[in-house]
Structures are given as C-alpha cells and as structure tokens.
Short mmCIF file of C-alpha atoms and ligand atoms in Angstrom, two decimals:
data_model
loop_
_atom_site.label_atom_id
_atom_site.label_comp_id
_atom_site.label_asym_id
_atom_site.label_seq_id
_atom_site.Cartn_x
_atom_site.Cartn_y
_atom_site.Cartn_z
CA MET A 1412 -0.28 9.67 -19.70
CA LYS A 1413 -1.86 11.82 -16.99
CA ILE A 1414 -2.52 9.75 -13.88
CA LEU A 1415 -4.66 10.82 -10.92
CA LEU A 1416 -3.38 9.40 -7.63
CA ALA A 1417 -6.22 9.44 -5.09
CA GLY A 1418 -4.46 9.21 -1.72
CA GLY A 1419 -1.17 9.95 -3.47
CA ALA A 1420 0.50 11.65 -0.48
CA GLY A 1421 0.57 8.42 1.53
CA PHE A 1422 3.26 5.76 1.84
CA ILE A 1423 2.64 3.79 -1.35
CA GLY A 1424 1.19 6.73 -3.32
CA SER A 1425 4.24 8.96 -2.82
CA HIS A 1426 6.64 6.21 -3.92
CA THR A 1427 4.43 5.49 -6.93
CA ALA A 1428 4.43 9.21 -7.81
CA VAL A 1429 8.25 9.07 -8.00
CA GLU A 1430 8.16 6.01 -10.25
CA LEU A 1431 5.53 7.51 -12.60
CA LEU A 1432 7.22 10.91 -12.84
CA GLU A 1433 10.58 9.30 -13.55
CA ALA A 1434 8.97 7.24 -16.32
CA GLY A 1435 7.78 10.49 -17.93
CA HIS A 1436 4.10 10.42 -16.94
CA ASP A 1437 2.15 13.41 -15.61
CA VAL A 1438 0.88 13.06 -12.06
CA VAL A 1439 -2.08 14.69 -10.32
CA VAL A 1440 -2.58 14.02 -6.60
CA VAL A 1441 -5.72 14.40 -4.50
CA ASP A 1442 -5.44 13.79 -0.77
CA ASN A 1443 -7.04 15.13 2.41
CA TYR A 1444 -3.90 14.29 4.46
CA CYS A 1445 -5.95 12.35 7.04
CA ASN A 1446 -3.02 9.92 7.29
CA SER A 1447 -0.20 11.77 5.54
CA SER A 1448 1.59 15.06 5.14
CA PRO A 1449 1.91 17.40 2.16
CA ARG A 1450 5.66 17.29 2.92
CA SER A 1451 5.86 13.89 1.26
CA LEU A 1452 4.90 15.51 -2.05
CA GLU A 1453 7.53 18.23 -1.63
CA ARG A 1454 10.05 15.44 -1.19
CA VAL A 1455 8.74 13.72 -4.34
CA ARG A 1456 9.46 16.98 -6.22
CA GLU A 1457 12.96 17.10 -4.67
CA ILE A 1458 13.73 13.50 -5.65
CA THR A 1459 12.47 13.74 -9.21
CA GLY A 1460 13.09 17.42 -10.02
CA LYS A 1461 9.59 17.33 -11.53
CA ASP A 1462 6.33 19.00 -10.62
CA MET A 1463 2.80 17.65 -10.27
CA ALA A 1464 -0.64 19.12 -9.64
CA VAL A 1465 -1.82 18.67 -6.05
CA TYR A 1466 -5.39 19.10 -4.75
CA GLU A 1467 -6.26 19.01 -1.06
CA ALA A 1468 -9.73 17.45 -0.92
CA ASP A 1469 -11.71 14.56 0.49
CA VAL A 1470 -12.19 11.99 -2.27
CA ARG A 1471 -15.75 11.45 -1.00
CA ASP A 1472 -16.54 15.07 -1.93
CA LYS A 1473 -18.08 14.75 -5.38
CA GLU A 1474 -17.96 18.46 -6.26
CA ALA A 1475 -14.26 18.64 -5.41
CA VAL A 1476 -13.39 15.49 -7.37
CA LYS A 1477 -15.55 16.54 -10.34
CA ASN A 1478 -13.67 19.84 -10.39
CA ILE A 1479 -10.37 17.94 -10.68
CA PHE A 1480 -11.64 15.86 -13.61
CA ASP A 1481 -12.93 19.09 -15.26
CA ARG A 1482 -9.52 20.74 -14.98
CA GLU A 1483 -7.19 17.80 -15.69
CA ALA A 1484 -7.37 15.51 -18.72
CA VAL A 1485 -6.94 12.34 -16.66
CA ASP A 1486 -6.19 9.09 -18.54
CA CYS A 1487 -6.10 6.71 -15.59
CA VAL A 1488 -6.86 6.74 -11.86
CA ILE A 1489 -4.91 4.91 -9.15
CA HIS A 1490 -7.07 4.60 -6.04
CA PHE A 1491 -4.94 4.51 -2.88
CA ALA A 1492 -7.29 6.64 -0.74
CA GLY A 1493 -8.45 4.56 2.18
CA LEU A 1494 -8.19 3.96 5.90
CA LYS A 1495 -5.99 0.94 6.57
CA ALA A 1496 -5.51 0.24 10.28
CA VAL A 1497 -6.91 -3.22 10.93
CA GLY A 1498 -7.44 -2.82 14.71
CA GLU A 1499 -9.05 0.60 14.31
CA SER A 1500 -11.42 -0.84 11.70
CA VAL A 1501 -12.73 -3.27 14.32
CA GLU A 1502 -13.40 -0.34 16.73
CA LYS A 1503 -14.82 2.00 14.07
CA PRO A 1504 -16.36 -0.15 11.34
CA VAL A 1505 -18.81 2.49 10.09
CA GLU A 1506 -16.00 5.03 9.55
CA TYR A 1507 -14.07 2.44 7.58
CA TYR A 1508 -16.99 1.39 5.40
CA ARG A 1509 -18.01 5.04 4.89
CA ASN A 1510 -14.55 6.25 3.93
CA ASN A 1511 -13.34 3.33 1.85
CA ILE A 1512 -16.55 2.57 -0.03
CA ASP A 1513 -17.56 6.21 -0.56
CA THR A 1514 -14.17 7.21 -2.00
CA THR A 1515 -14.53 4.37 -4.50
CA LEU A 1516 -18.11 5.26 -5.48
CA THR A 1517 -17.30 8.96 -5.87
CA LEU A 1518 -14.29 8.21 -8.05
CA LEU A 1519 -16.35 5.86 -10.25
CA GLU A 1520 -19.18 8.39 -10.64
CA CYS A 1521 -16.78 11.18 -11.57
CA MET A 1522 -14.85 8.91 -13.93
CA LYS A 1523 -18.07 7.99 -15.70
CA GLU A 1524 -19.09 11.63 -16.11
CA ALA A 1525 -15.62 12.55 -17.39
CA GLY A 1526 -15.34 9.51 -19.68
CA VAL A 1527 -12.27 8.13 -17.86
CA LYS A 1528 -12.16 4.37 -18.39
CA ARG A 1529 -9.14 3.06 -16.46
CA ILE A 1530 -8.64 2.48 -12.76
CA VAL A 1531 -5.96 0.66 -10.79
CA PHE A 1532 -7.00 -0.27 -7.27
CA SER A 1533 -4.98 -0.88 -4.07
CA SER A 1534 -6.31 -4.18 -2.80
CA SER A 1535 -4.73 -6.52 -0.30
CA ALA A 1536 -3.73 -10.14 0.17
CA THR A 1537 -6.17 -10.05 3.08
CA VAL A 1538 -9.05 -10.76 0.63
CA TYR A 1539 -7.83 -14.36 0.23
CA GLY A 1540 -9.09 -14.89 3.79
CA GLU A 1541 -8.65 -17.93 5.96
CA GLU A 1542 -10.04 -20.48 3.51
CA ASN A 1543 -7.14 -20.34 1.07
CA GLU A 1544 -3.62 -21.57 1.62
CA SER A 1545 -0.37 -19.88 0.57
CA PRO A 1546 0.97 -19.46 -2.02
CA TYR A 1547 -2.10 -17.47 -3.02
CA VAL A 1548 -3.05 -17.53 -6.69
CA GLU A 1549 -5.35 -14.95 -8.32
CA THR A 1550 -7.74 -17.69 -9.48
CA MET A 1551 -8.63 -18.62 -5.87
CA PRO A 1552 -12.02 -17.31 -4.73
CA ARG A 1553 -11.97 -14.54 -2.15
CA GLY A 1554 -12.26 -15.86 1.39
CA SER A 1555 -13.76 -14.41 4.56
CA CYS A 1556 -11.87 -11.53 6.11
CA SER A 1557 -11.11 -11.29 9.82
CA ASN A 1558 -11.87 -7.57 10.10
CA PRO A 1559 -13.89 -4.69 8.56
CA TYR A 1560 -10.81 -3.23 6.79
CA GLY A 1561 -10.42 -6.49 4.88
CA TRP A 1562 -14.13 -6.57 4.05
CA THR A 1563 -13.96 -3.05 2.60
CA LYS A 1564 -11.25 -4.30 0.22
CA ALA A 1565 -13.34 -7.33 -0.79
CA MET A 1566 -16.42 -5.12 -1.31
CA MET A 1567 -14.51 -2.56 -3.34
CA GLU A 1568 -13.11 -5.32 -5.55
CA GLN A 1569 -16.71 -6.41 -6.18
CA ILE A 1570 -17.95 -2.87 -6.87
CA LEU A 1571 -15.13 -2.28 -9.36
CA THR A 1572 -15.71 -5.65 -11.02
CA ASP A 1573 -19.46 -4.99 -11.43
CA THR A 1574 -18.72 -1.53 -12.85
CA ALA A 1575 -16.35 -2.98 -15.45
CA HIS A 1576 -18.93 -5.61 -16.40
CA ALA A 1577 -21.48 -2.87 -17.01
CA ASP A 1578 -19.13 -0.90 -19.27
CA PRO A 1579 -17.15 -3.03 -21.73
CA ASP A 1580 -14.80 -0.11 -22.44
CA MET A 1581 -13.51 -0.04 -18.87
CA SER A 1582 -10.24 -1.43 -17.56
CA VAL A 1583 -10.11 -2.33 -13.87
CA ILE A 1584 -6.83 -3.60 -12.44
CA LEU A 1585 -7.00 -5.01 -8.90
CA LEU A 1586 -3.56 -5.10 -7.30
CA ARG A 1587 -3.34 -7.32 -4.24
CA TYR A 1588 -0.41 -6.12 -2.20
CA PHE A 1589 1.41 -8.39 0.20
CA ASN A 1590 3.56 -6.67 2.89
CA PRO A 1591 5.09 -3.43 1.58
CA ILE A 1592 8.13 -2.20 3.53
CA GLY A 1593 11.33 -0.26 2.75
CA ALA A 1594 11.54 3.28 1.43
CA HIS A 1595 12.91 5.26 -1.48
CA GLU A 1596 16.70 4.82 -1.71
CA SER A 1597 17.21 8.56 -1.04
CA GLY A 1598 15.74 8.27 2.47
CA LYS A 1599 13.58 11.34 1.72
CA ILE A 1600 10.21 9.56 1.72
CA GLY A 1601 9.02 6.53 3.67
CA GLU A 1602 6.32 5.10 5.89
CA ASP A 1603 5.19 7.60 8.53
CA PRO A 1604 2.44 6.05 10.67
CA GLN A 1605 0.56 8.24 13.16
CA GLY A 1606 0.79 7.01 16.76
CA ILE A 1607 1.91 3.52 17.68
CA PRO A 1608 2.60 1.53 14.51
CA ASN A 1609 0.41 -1.50 13.84
CA ASN A 1610 2.70 -2.95 11.20
CA LEU A 1611 5.95 -4.74 11.82
CA MET A 1612 8.61 -2.74 9.96
CA PRO A 1613 7.76 0.73 11.31
CA PHE A 1614 7.71 -0.79 14.79
CA VAL A 1615 11.13 -2.36 14.20
CA SER A 1616 12.68 0.85 12.87
CA GLN A 1617 11.10 3.04 15.58
CA THR A 1618 12.52 0.63 18.17
CA ALA A 1619 15.96 0.82 16.55
CA VAL A 1620 15.84 4.64 16.60
CA GLY A 1621 14.79 4.67 20.28
CA ARG A 1622 11.16 5.84 19.94
CA ARG A 1623 9.94 2.45 21.29
CA ASP A 1624 11.56 0.38 24.08
CA LYS A 1625 11.17 -2.99 22.45
CA LEU A 1626 9.32 -4.95 19.82
CA THR A 1627 6.82 -7.58 20.88
CA ILE A 1628 6.80 -10.48 18.45
CA PHE A 1629 3.24 -11.73 18.24
CA GLY A 1630 3.57 -15.47 18.83
CA GLY A 1631 6.58 -17.79 18.79
CA ASP A 1632 4.67 -21.07 18.69
CA TYR A 1633 3.35 -21.18 15.12
CA ASP A 1634 3.93 -24.22 12.98
CA THR A 1635 6.67 -22.46 10.99
CA PRO A 1636 10.46 -23.05 10.86
CA ASP A 1637 11.27 -20.66 13.75
CA GLY A 1638 7.78 -20.47 15.33
CA THR A 1639 7.07 -16.89 14.13
CA CYS A 1640 4.68 -15.97 11.29
CA LEU A 1641 5.71 -15.99 7.65
CA ARG A 1642 4.92 -13.05 5.34
CA ASP A 1643 5.77 -11.92 1.83
CA TYR A 1644 7.61 -8.61 2.36
CA ILE A 1645 7.98 -6.48 -0.75
CA HIS A 1646 10.09 -3.34 -1.24
CA VAL A 1647 7.81 -0.34 -1.75
CA MET A 1648 9.80 0.77 -4.83
CA ASP A 1649 9.23 -2.64 -6.44
CA LEU A 1650 5.55 -2.22 -5.56
CA ALA A 1651 5.59 1.29 -7.09
CA ASN A 1652 7.07 -0.19 -10.26
CA GLY A 1653 4.17 -2.68 -10.32
CA HIS A 1654 1.78 0.32 -10.52
CA LEU A 1655 3.71 1.77 -13.45
CA LYS A 1656 3.42 -1.56 -15.26
CA ALA A 1657 -0.28 -1.84 -14.39
CA VAL A 1658 -1.09 1.64 -15.67
CA GLU A 1659 0.75 0.98 -18.92
CA TYR A 1660 -1.00 -2.39 -19.29
CA ALA A 1661 -4.41 -0.79 -18.66
CA ALA A 1662 -3.90 1.54 -21.64
CA ASP A 1663 -4.62 -1.36 -24.04
CA HIS A 1664 -6.78 -3.51 -21.82
CA LYS A 1665 -10.51 -3.90 -21.23
CA GLY A 1666 -12.18 -5.87 -18.47
CA VAL A 1667 -10.96 -6.84 -15.00
CA GLU A 1668 -7.55 -8.25 -14.17
CA ILE A 1669 -6.19 -9.21 -10.74
CA PHE A 1670 -2.48 -9.27 -9.92
CA ASN A 1671 -0.67 -10.32 -6.75
CA LEU A 1672 2.20 -7.96 -5.99
CA GLY A 1673 4.61 -9.86 -3.77
CA THR A 1674 8.00 -11.52 -4.11
CA GLY A 1675 6.69 -15.06 -3.63
CA LYS A 1676 9.29 -15.59 -0.86
CA PRO A 1677 8.11 -16.00 2.72
CA TYR A 1678 10.21 -14.61 5.60
CA SER A 1679 9.55 -14.88 9.32
CA VAL A 1680 9.30 -12.07 11.88
CA LEU A 1681 12.67 -13.21 13.27
CA ASP A 1682 14.19 -13.08 9.77
CA ILE A 1683 13.18 -9.42 9.63
CA VAL A 1684 14.64 -8.61 13.06
CA ASN A 1685 17.89 -10.49 12.39
CA THR A 1686 18.37 -9.05 8.88
CA PHE A 1687 17.60 -5.53 10.12
CA GLU A 1688 20.15 -5.79 12.95
CA LYS A 1689 22.86 -7.31 10.76
CA ALA A 1690 22.40 -5.06 7.72
CA ASN A 1691 22.24 -1.84 9.74
CA GLY A 1692 24.44 -2.64 12.72
CA VAL A 1693 21.76 -1.54 15.21
CA PRO A 1694 20.08 -3.59 17.93
CA VAL A 1695 16.33 -4.24 17.90
CA PRO A 1696 15.39 -5.37 21.42
CA TYR A 1697 12.43 -7.74 21.36
CA VAL A 1698 10.34 -10.13 23.42
CA ILE A 1699 8.16 -12.96 22.21
CA GLY A 1700 4.58 -12.31 23.30
CA ALA A 1701 1.12 -13.73 22.73
CA ARG A 1702 -0.34 -14.34 19.28
CA ARG A 1703 -2.33 -11.42 17.77
CA ALA A 1704 -5.97 -12.17 17.00
CA GLY A 1705 -6.62 -12.62 13.29
CA ASP A 1706 -2.98 -13.36 12.29
CA LEU A 1707 -2.46 -16.24 9.88
CA PRO A 1708 0.71 -18.36 10.20
CA SER A 1709 1.77 -18.05 6.58
CA VAL A 1710 0.83 -15.52 3.88
CA TYR A 1711 2.73 -15.32 0.60
CA ALA A 1712 2.07 -14.86 -3.09
CA ASP A 1713 2.34 -16.82 -6.23
CA ALA A 1714 3.71 -13.80 -8.10
CA SER A 1715 4.05 -15.48 -11.50
CA LYS A 1716 1.00 -13.86 -13.16
CA ALA A 1717 2.36 -10.32 -12.79
CA GLU A 1718 5.66 -11.45 -14.28
CA ARG A 1719 3.98 -13.28 -17.14
CA ILE A 1720 1.49 -10.58 -18.10
CA LEU A 1721 2.96 -7.30 -16.87
CA GLY A 1722 6.62 -8.25 -17.26
CA TRP A 1723 7.05 -7.20 -13.62
CA LYS A 1724 9.53 -8.78 -11.25
CA THR A 1725 10.86 -7.58 -7.90
CA LYS A 1726 14.51 -6.49 -7.90
CA ARG A 1727 15.21 -5.76 -4.24
CA ASP A 1728 15.85 -8.32 -1.49
CA LEU A 1729 15.14 -8.40 2.23
CA ARG A 1730 18.47 -6.71 3.04
CA ASP A 1731 17.63 -3.79 0.69
CA MET A 1732 14.25 -3.47 2.39
CA CYS A 1733 15.86 -3.31 5.86
CA VAL A 1734 18.61 -0.89 4.78
CA ASP A 1735 16.18 1.49 3.07
CA SER A 1736 13.65 1.39 5.94
CA TRP A 1737 16.45 2.32 8.36
CA ASN A 1738 17.88 5.00 6.08
CA TRP A 1739 14.46 6.71 6.05
CA GLN A 1740 13.91 6.27 9.81
CA LYS A 1741 17.34 7.47 10.96
CA ASN A 1742 17.20 10.54 8.70
CA ASN A 1743 13.63 11.32 9.80
CA PRO A 1744 13.27 9.99 13.36
CA ASN A 1745 9.84 11.61 13.71
CA GLY A 1746 8.76 11.10 10.12
CA PHE A 1747 7.50 14.26 8.41
CA ARG A 1748 6.27 15.74 11.69
CA ASP A 1749 9.42 17.64 12.73
CA GLN A 1750 9.08 19.69 9.57
CA ASP A 1751 5.32 20.11 9.93
CA GLN A 1752 5.78 21.73 13.33
CA SER A 1753 8.60 24.06 12.21
P1 LIG B 2652 -1.50 5.60 3.63
O1 LIG B 2652 -2.45 5.79 4.76
O2 LIG B 2652 -0.08 6.03 3.81
O3 LIG B 2652 -2.07 6.29 2.31
C1 LIG B 2652 -3.46 6.46 2.07
C2 LIG B 2652 -3.67 7.91 1.69
O4 LIG B 2652 -5.06 8.13 1.44
C3 LIG B 2652 -3.26 8.89 2.80
O5 LIG B 2652 -2.43 9.89 2.24
C4 LIG B 2652 -4.60 9.46 3.29
O6 LIG B 2652 -4.45 10.79 3.77
C5 LIG B 2652 -5.44 9.35 2.04
N1 LIG B 2652 -6.88 9.28 2.26
C6 LIG B 2652 -7.58 8.39 3.01
N2 LIG B 2652 -8.90 8.67 2.96
C7 LIG B 2652 -9.03 9.74 2.14
C8 LIG B 2652 -10.14 10.49 1.68
N3 LIG B 2652 -11.39 10.22 2.06
N4 LIG B 2652 -9.91 11.52 0.85
C9 LIG B 2652 -8.65 11.86 0.45
N5 LIG B 2652 -7.56 11.17 0.86
C10 LIG B 2652 -7.75 10.13 1.69
O7 LIG B 2652 -1.56 4.05 3.23
P2 LIG B 2652 -0.64 3.24 2.22
O8 LIG B 2652 0.14 2.27 3.02
O9 LIG B 2652 0.04 4.16 1.29
O10 LIG B 2652 -1.77 2.42 1.48
C11 LIG B 2652 -2.35 2.87 0.26
C12 LIG B 2652 -3.49 1.96 -0.10
O11 LIG B 2652 -3.00 0.61 -0.19
C13 LIG B 2652 -4.62 1.90 0.94
O12 LIG B 2652 -5.85 1.81 0.27
C14 LIG B 2652 -4.32 0.64 1.72
O13 LIG B 2652 -5.48 0.08 2.28
C15 LIG B 2652 -3.76 -0.26 0.63
N6 LIG B 2652 -2.90 -1.33 1.16
C16 LIG B 2652 -1.84 -1.00 1.95
C17 LIG B 2652 -1.04 -2.01 2.48
C18 LIG B 2652 0.13 -1.69 3.37
O14 LIG B 2652 0.66 -2.60 4.02
N7 LIG B 2652 0.60 -0.44 3.45
C19 LIG B 2652 -1.32 -3.35 2.18
C20 LIG B 2652 -2.41 -3.65 1.35
C21 LIG B 2652 -3.19 -2.62 0.84
C1 LIG B 2653 -1.73 -6.53 8.27
C2 LIG B 2653 -3.19 -6.84 8.15
C3 LIG B 2653 -3.58 -6.85 6.69
C4 LIG B 2653 -3.18 -5.55 6.02
C5 LIG B 2653 -1.70 -5.29 6.23
C6 LIG B 2653 -1.30 -3.93 5.72
C7 LIG B 2653 -3.83 -8.17 10.12
C8 LIG B 2653 -4.30 -9.50 10.59
N1 LIG B 2653 -3.53 -8.08 8.81
O1 LIG B 2653 -1.01 -7.61 7.65
O2 LIG B 2653 -4.98 -7.04 6.58
O3 LIG B 2653 -3.45 -5.58 4.62
O4 LIG B 2653 -1.40 -5.33 7.64
O5 LIG B 2653 -1.79 -2.91 6.52
O6 LIG B 2653 -3.73 -7.22 10.89
N2 LIG B 2653 4.15 -8.40 14.09
C9 LIG B 2653 4.78 -8.55 15.30
N3 LIG B 2653 4.87 -7.46 16.12
C10 LIG B 2653 4.38 -6.23 15.78
C11 LIG B 2653 3.75 -6.09 14.52
C12 LIG B 2653 3.63 -7.21 13.71
O7 LIG B 2653 5.22 -9.64 15.65
O8 LIG B 2653 4.49 -5.27 16.57
C13 LIG B 2653 4.06 -9.59 13.19
C14 LIG B 2653 2.63 -10.01 12.88
O9 LIG B 2653 2.19 -10.94 13.81
C15 LIG B 2653 2.81 -10.59 11.48
C16 LIG B 2653 3.99 -9.82 10.87
O10 LIG B 2653 4.67 -9.21 11.97
O11 LIG B 2653 3.20 -11.93 11.58
C17 LIG B 2653 3.54 -8.73 9.92
O12 LIG B 2653 2.55 -7.95 10.56
P1 LIG B 2653 1.94 -6.63 9.92
O13 LIG B 2653 3.03 -5.74 9.46
O14 LIG B 2653 0.94 -6.06 10.87
O15 LIG B 2653 1.22 -7.17 8.60
P2 LIG B 2653 0.11 -8.33 8.43
O16 LIG B 2653 -0.41 -8.77 9.73
O17 LIG B 2653 0.70 -9.36 7.54
#
C-alpha cells in the first residue's frame, strides 16, 4: 500500500514511517517542519535502508496537497499534522483551531477529489475528558476537555465521523493515544521538542543529560499510591506498530472505528523517575511542586479492543521505554538541531 503521512516528520510520524517501510509499504510524507526537522526523515532512510517521497508543504494549502494526490497513488492517509502543546493552545486558541481543523478539512477535501477512502487519525485520550473514569473504554462518550488542544481533537473526531457517515465507502480509524514515550532502538530518531518540554519524558531525559537543572513533579498529594499522577505510558514503537495494524485493518473496513492505544498499565511520575535512574544509571534531580492546572490524577486505557480487533498488543515495558528515551537523548543531546546548524 502507499500511505501518505501528513506530519510524518514529527515524533510519532517518523517512528511510524520506519514501521511501515519495514513492513514493505510505500511511504509519502508531507510536513511543513513547524515542529520537526527534515533530518528525522534522513534518519528514517538510514534505519530502514529504504526511500520515501517527501513534500515540504503546509497541509492547509489545498493546491499543494492536491498536487501530492495527483502525483502519488495514495491508498490511505495517516493524519499526524497538528499543533500539540496544551499550554500554548490556551494562549493561542485561534492558531490551534485554525491549524488543526484546517489540516483535517483540506485532507478530506483532497481525499474526496482523489477518491481516497481511508484515513487513520491521531486522536488523544484527552477526549475522554473529566467525566469518565479510568480505565477508559472506547464506548464511553467523549467528555469535556480542559483546553483548546483537546477540543480540536474532539472536533476533528466529529468531523471525520460525519464524513464517514456521508460516504459509506469510507474507513475512518480514530486512534486515541495515551502517553507515547521512548524512541527507536537505534537511538537515531526520537522526541525533539522545541524549547522547554511540556511533557514528562523529554523533561526527564533533558535533566539527565544536563540541559535542565531539575525536574519539577507536578503534585505529590494526589489520591494515588505514591501521591503522584498515574498515566499509561506507551513505547512509541509499539504505538507505530498500532498504526501499521490500523492501516491494514482499514483496507477491508468501512465506517468509523475507535481504538485506544495504550498498555492498560498505569505508572506514576515517581515510577518513571525511579525506573529511568535505575535502568540508565543516571541521576534525575527532582523536586515535588504544585499541581498543574488541568491534570487528572489517573489516566489509563482499557486496551482490549485493539488486541481483539487489530491483533495488536504492546511488547515493550517501562524499562525499555526509559532505556530507549535515554539512548536517543544521550546520542543527540540537542535533538536534531546540532546537525541543522552544521
Ligand atoms: P509532532 O509535533 O512531533 O508531529 C506533528 C508534525 O506535524 C510535525 O512534524 C509538524 O511539523 C507537522 N505539522 C503541524 N502542522 C502542520 C501543517 N499545518 N502542515 C504540515 N505539517 C504540519 O507531534 P507528535 O508527538 O508526533 O504527534 C503527532 C500527532 O499525534 C499530533 O496530531 C498530536 O496531537 C497527536 N498526539 C500526540 C500525543 C503525544 O503525546 N505526542 C498524544 C496524543 C495525540
Ligand atoms: C498531556 C496533555 C494531553 C496530551 C498529552 C500529549 C495536559 C493536561 N494533558 O498529557 O492533553 O494529549 O500531553 O501531548 O496537559 N509531569 C510532571 N512534571 C513535568 C511534566 C509532567 O510532573 O515537568 C507530570 C504531569 O503532571 C503528568 C505526567 O507527568 O502527571 C505526564 O505529563 P505529560 O507528559 O505532560 O502528559 P499528560 O499530562 O498526561
């Protein structure tokens, strides 16, 4: 199959490109590099020894995207292209709605014109909102989100669902990711956030490598076993494999299907810090600080549907996630930027 990865140069997209290429699929990437580097795709070529078509373009630009569909016989789209920083989305809601919704609408318009019927979408556990309790099951109704980023995901799920209802030949797969961390085993690609990381694992690994003085743990007084929040951390290569399974499932599927992609096992912030230190033999200095607004005490998946229907199951444990995150960080202390400047 030929698969178009919109936003394919980013963290999850680049790891998915490796997984798809290694499974023998053809990959086409479109990205404007607003939160990534073309170097990640060079590394994907190094890892796999395979090539892919790459287009630098804004996915909101209909002419540019139409041109890609005219040139490439795309079978399926995976839509990763979006802005994802929760705090920034509160400061700049219009930019978030404009970018995330417009990329989705442009892709759907171009798919319709080109007769492409399958799309896999990067959604988030955040759409379960505050009303539902973990473990989250796909049959729960979406809840209210605590920030504009989360609302864009909920809205895009609705747009994609309505589009599939209007065209019975379409397949829409909504993948709700839990907390992706880790990196490809080679240490050649990984998460490379711009500026101060918002998410836990890049903050931990940047602290370990000396780019940050210390980690602040947001809250030590939650009603959890050690007082810190529980999350469902998933290795990014297991997540990438979930995309491979979803794309292959979509080939014979019509309608809308939602899948949680998580391990189903909750770990605390302190579990992450302790496992990271022990597995890698490096200290991660930390302090316990105030709670962060919008954080829920416990977020984890019921991951049984993806296993039952896609035959997908995670293979890597928390130690693997910590070892691979560190392997990427210590080999690339400044992410892809050192190379970009050379
Ligand atoms: P990322 O920022 O590394 O990747 C997103 C990619 O999309 C980047 O390469 C960026 O340059 C590109 N992009 C953004 N807007 C674009 C546009 N208008 N035109 C072209 N390219 C554009 O993020 P990621 O962690 O790889 O996440 C991928 C997707 O998964 C996002 O939609 C994100 O919201 C979603 N998601 C991520 C997480 C997570 O924890 N990383 C969790 C849940 C959902
Ligand atoms: C966050 C977003 C979620 C989004 C996801 C991926 C919020 C409320 N949720 O999830 O919508 O889909 O990122 O981008 O922002 N932590 C610390 N110190 C830090 C960073 C994090 O203690 O410096 C803690 C957090 O309190 C949380 C856990 O680590 O308990 C994980 O945080 P994070 O990586 O930001 O992910 P989520 O908050 O789960």
